[in-house]
Amino acid sequence: MKKVLTIAFWATFIGTIPAQPSVHTVSLVECLDMALENSAQIKKARLDRQGFELRLRESRSAAYPQINAGVRYEYAPVLPTQLLPGELFGQADGTYIPVQFNRPWQFTGTVTVEQQIYNESLFRGIPAINAGRSISDLLINRTEEEVLYNTATVFYQTLQMEQLLRSVNANLEKLVALQRIAELQLENGYAIPTDVKRIRVART
């Protein structure tokens, strides 16, 4: 039979102060899942791991060819006009012909490709980042194991405390019953005052 643990989530946990605490019953598996999901240590370790992954991708991308492309569009509603001598076109001397050499619009495109042949810092940096990523993976595993161990320890300690509290309450109920019996016996002359006092002292 699966053991369950009753946990009271008080107002300090949810930011309010109700008159009575709400009670929710969770199993050990649920506690472990919540611990893995909400642990600040695990979240930090995973963020560090993501940082190594991003740095590795950035370093690898720098080793690939870099392609840059651009397009430029120009529009000139009024084109510049130049005058050419008319005799070039069989006209009379002293005449000029207006000529426009351009178009109203122009498209120009550029493409550049760059490739690093050798970059010492780059080729040394990638193995270092890989090593850091591997260490980060180990740290994540160790952190998860520690969180699971600590959560399970607290879970079973709480179960023990709950069982101890039940035992104390059961003993207290027995003492209350014994005190009532002793008081009745004292009233009927079957007990002495010392017996009643002894039970009262045990209750306190």
GROMACS .gro file of C-alpha atoms in nm:
model
  204
    1MET     CA    1   0.000   0.000   0.000
    2LYS     CA    2   0.144   0.331  -0.104
    3LYS     CA    3   0.218   0.560   0.183
    4VAL     CA    4   0.087   0.909   0.160
    5LEU     CA    5   0.176   1.220   0.347
    6THR     CA    6  -0.069   1.486   0.458
    7ILE     CA    7   0.075   1.833   0.423
    8ALA     CA    8  -0.095   2.153   0.535
    9PHE     CA    9  -0.018   2.444   0.305
   10TRP     CA   10  -0.045   2.753   0.525
   11ALA     CA   11  -0.112   3.110   0.419
   12THR     CA   12   0.257   3.195   0.404
   13PHE     CA   13   0.291   2.950   0.117
   14ILE     CA   14   0.021   3.108  -0.100
   15GLY     CA   15   0.050   3.468   0.012
   16THR     CA   16  -0.276   3.491   0.205
   17ILE     CA   17  -0.384   3.408   0.560
   18PRO     CA   18  -0.707   3.205   0.563
   19ALA     CA   19  -0.886   3.114   0.882
   20GLN     CA   20  -0.812   2.741   0.832
   21PRO     CA   21  -0.522   2.579   0.645
   22SER     CA   22  -0.615   2.385   0.331
   23VAL     CA   23  -0.505   2.021   0.340
   24HIS     CA   24  -0.373   1.832   0.039
   25THR     CA   25  -0.256   1.471   0.039
   26VAL     CA   26   0.041   1.384  -0.180
   27SER     CA   27   0.246   1.071  -0.234
   28LEU     CA   28   0.623   1.040  -0.229
   29VAL     CA   29   0.634   1.026  -0.610
   30GLU     CA   30   0.434   1.350  -0.632
   31CYS     CA   31   0.667   1.517  -0.382
   32LEU     CA   32   0.971   1.411  -0.584
   33ASP     CA   33   0.815   1.535  -0.908
   34MET     CA   34   0.732   1.873  -0.753
   35ALA     CA   35   1.083   1.901  -0.611
   36LEU     CA   36   1.243   1.835  -0.951
   37GLU     CA   37   1.011   2.083  -1.119
   38ASN     CA   38   1.045   2.368  -0.870
   39SER     CA   39   1.400   2.334  -0.736
   40ALA     CA   40   1.593   2.659  -0.777
   41GLN     CA   41   1.924   2.469  -0.778
   42ILE     CA   42   1.813   2.249  -1.068
   43LYS     CA   43   1.682   2.547  -1.264
   44LYS     CA   44   2.014   2.728  -1.218
   45ALA     CA   45   2.213   2.422  -1.328
   46ARG     CA   46   1.997   2.386  -1.639
   47LEU     CA   47   2.038   2.753  -1.725
   48ASP     CA   48   2.415   2.714  -1.698
   49ARG     CA   49   2.391   2.414  -1.931
   50GLN     CA   50   2.193   2.620  -2.183
   51GLY     CA   51   2.459   2.889  -2.165
   52PHE     CA   52   2.727   2.638  -2.267
   53GLU     CA   53   2.506   2.514  -2.551
   54LEU     CA   54   2.453   2.866  -2.685
   55ARG     CA   55   2.824   2.944  -2.666
   56LEU     CA   56   2.905   2.622  -2.850
   57ARG     CA   57   2.659   2.700  -3.129
   58GLU     CA   58   2.799   3.050  -3.160
   59SER     CA   59   3.156   2.922  -3.183
   60ARG     CA   60   3.066   2.658  -3.440
   61SER     CA   61   2.874   2.907  -3.653
   62ALA     CA   62   3.182   3.131  -3.663
   63ALA     CA   63   3.375   2.845  -3.827
   64TYR     CA   64   3.124   2.815  -4.111
   65PRO     CA   65   3.128   3.036  -4.420
   66GLN     CA   66   2.963   3.371  -4.354
   67ILE     CA   67   2.736   3.485  -4.636
   68ASN     CA   68   2.612   3.843  -4.652
   69ALA     CA   69   2.371   3.963  -4.916
   70GLY     CA   70   2.208   4.297  -4.982
   71VAL     CA   71   1.978   4.461  -5.234
   72ARG     CA   72   1.960   4.831  -5.309
   73TYR     CA   73   1.679   5.002  -5.497
   74GLU     CA   74   1.706   5.355  -5.631
   75TYR     CA   75   1.443   5.562  -5.804
   76ALA     CA   76   1.508   5.898  -5.971
   77PRO     CA   77   1.190   6.076  -6.084
   78VAL     CA   78   1.401   6.335  -6.272
   79LEU     CA   79   1.701   6.208  -6.466
   80PRO     CA   80   2.001   6.435  -6.529
   81THR     CA   81   2.025   6.559  -6.885
   82GLN     CA   82   2.348   6.608  -7.075
   83LEU     CA   83   2.397   6.799  -7.403
   84LEU     CA   84   2.595   6.634  -7.681
   85PRO     CA   85   2.720   6.813  -7.994
   86GLY     CA   86   2.472   6.773  -8.277
   87GLU     CA   87   2.740   6.703  -8.538
   88LEU     CA   88   2.793   6.362  -8.375
   89PHE     CA   89   2.450   6.269  -8.496
   90GLY     CA   90   2.462   6.445  -8.834
   91GLN     CA   91   2.318   6.772  -8.713
   92ALA     CA   92   2.440   7.119  -8.802
   93ASP     CA   93   2.743   7.260  -8.625
   94GLY     CA   94   2.664   7.456  -8.312
   95THR     CA   95   2.358   7.249  -8.225
   96TYR     CA   96   2.323   7.029  -7.917
   97ILE     CA   97   2.107   6.728  -7.850
   98PRO     CA   98   1.980   6.660  -7.493
   99VAL     CA   99   2.053   6.303  -7.386
  100GLN     CA  100   1.963   6.104  -7.067
  101PHE     CA  101   2.195   5.810  -7.004
  102ASN     CA  102   2.023   5.662  -6.698
  103ARG     CA  103   1.696   5.491  -6.613
  104PRO     CA  104   1.440   5.615  -6.358
  105TRP     CA  105   1.496   5.311  -6.138
  106GLN     CA  106   1.791   5.087  -6.056
  107PHE     CA  107   1.838   4.762  -5.867
  108THR     CA  108   2.181   4.667  -5.737
  109GLY     CA  109   2.264   4.351  -5.545
  110THR     CA  110   2.572   4.246  -5.351
  111VAL     CA  111   2.679   3.907  -5.214
  112THR     CA  112   2.992   3.848  -5.005
  113VAL     CA  113   3.125   3.517  -4.874
  114GLU     CA  114   3.384   3.498  -4.593
  115GLN     CA  115   3.555   3.186  -4.464
  116GLN     CA  116   3.804   3.170  -4.178
  117ILE     CA  117   4.097   2.952  -4.276
  118TYR     CA  118   4.247   2.932  -3.929
  119ASN     CA  119   4.149   3.091  -3.600
  120GLU     CA  120   4.351   2.965  -3.305
  121SER     CA  121   4.122   3.106  -3.036
  122LEU     CA  122   3.818   2.956  -3.209
  123PHE     CA  123   3.960   2.606  -3.246
  124ARG     CA  124   4.085   2.606  -2.888
  125GLY     CA  125   3.762   2.747  -2.752
  126ILE     CA  126   3.530   2.478  -2.889
  127PRO     CA  127   3.694   2.188  -2.696
  128ALA     CA  128   3.692   2.399  -2.379
  129ILE     CA  129   3.321   2.471  -2.420
  130ASN     CA  130   3.253   2.101  -2.483
  131ALA     CA  131   3.434   2.015  -2.161
  132GLY     CA  132   3.233   2.275  -1.973
  133ARG     CA  133   2.910   2.137  -2.115
  134SER     CA  134   3.001   1.784  -2.003
  135ILE     CA  135   3.079   1.910  -1.653
  136SER     CA  136   2.749   2.096  -1.652
  137ASP     CA  137   2.565   1.773  -1.739
  138LEU     CA  138   2.730   1.601  -1.442
  139LEU     CA  139   2.634   1.888  -1.214
  140ILE     CA  140   2.272   1.866  -1.327
  141ASN     CA  141   2.262   1.492  -1.251
  142ARG     CA  142   2.423   1.541  -0.911
  143THR     CA  143   2.190   1.828  -0.824
  144GLU     CA  144   1.885   1.621  -0.920
  145GLU     CA  145   2.007   1.330  -0.707
  146GLU     CA  146   2.064   1.559  -0.409
  147VAL     CA  147   1.720   1.715  -0.444
  148LEU     CA  148   1.555   1.371  -0.465
  149TYR     CA  149   1.750   1.243  -0.164
  150ASN     CA  150   1.674   1.547   0.052
  151THR     CA  151   1.307   1.544  -0.045
  152ALA     CA  152   1.270   1.174   0.033
  153THR     CA  153   1.449   1.223   0.366
  154VAL     CA  154   1.215   1.505   0.469
  155PHE     CA  155   0.916   1.300   0.350
  156TYR     CA  156   0.998   1.000   0.569
  157GLN     CA  157   1.098   1.219   0.863
  158THR     CA  158   0.758   1.383   0.841
  159LEU     CA  159   0.593   1.040   0.833
  160GLN     CA  160   0.784   0.944   1.147
  161MET     CA  161   0.681   1.265   1.320
  162GLU     CA  162   0.320   1.207   1.219
  163GLN     CA  163   0.332   0.854   1.356
  164LEU     CA  164   0.491   0.980   1.677
  165LEU     CA  165   0.220   1.242   1.713
  166ARG     CA  166  -0.046   0.976   1.669
  167SER     CA  167   0.117   0.764   1.939
  168VAL     CA  168   0.131   1.061   2.176
  169ASN     CA  169  -0.235   1.141   2.112
  170ALA     CA  170  -0.330   0.776   2.165
  171ASN     CA  171  -0.140   0.765   2.496
  172LEU     CA  172  -0.302   1.091   2.601
  173GLU     CA  173  -0.646   0.949   2.532
  174LYS     CA  174  -0.559   0.643   2.741
  175LEU     CA  175  -0.443   0.864   3.028
  176VAL     CA  176  -0.765   1.065   3.011
  177ALA     CA  177  -0.967   0.743   3.030
  178LEU     CA  178  -0.753   0.615   3.318
  179GLN     CA  179  -0.797   0.943   3.504
  180ARG     CA  180  -1.175   0.922   3.471
  181ILE     CA  181  -1.171   0.563   3.594
  182ALA     CA  182  -0.942   0.654   3.886
  183GLU     CA  183  -1.164   0.948   3.982
  184LEU     CA  184  -1.472   0.723   3.980
  185GLN     CA  185  -1.285   0.466   4.186
  186LEU     CA  186  -1.180   0.740   4.428
  187GLU     CA  187  -1.540   0.851   4.465
  188ASN     CA  188  -1.647   0.494   4.539
  189GLY     CA  189  -1.358   0.426   4.773
  190TYR     CA  190  -1.170   0.186   4.548
  191ALA     CA  191  -0.869   0.417   4.492
  192ILE     CA  192  -0.662   0.665   4.686
  193PRO     CA  193  -0.593   1.032   4.596
  194THR     CA  194  -0.230   0.949   4.517
  195ASP     CA  195  -0.339   0.731   4.224
  196VAL     CA  196  -0.539   1.015   4.072
  197LYS     CA  197  -0.254   1.263   4.121
  198ARG     CA  198  -0.007   1.024   3.960
  199ILE     CA  199  -0.224   1.001   3.647
  200ARG     CA  200  -0.270   1.379   3.634
  201VAL     CA  201   0.107   1.429   3.652
  202ALA     CA  202   0.156   1.179   3.369
  203ARG     CA  203  -0.087   1.378   3.152
  204THR     CA  204   0.113   1.696   3.197
   0.00000   0.00000   0.00000
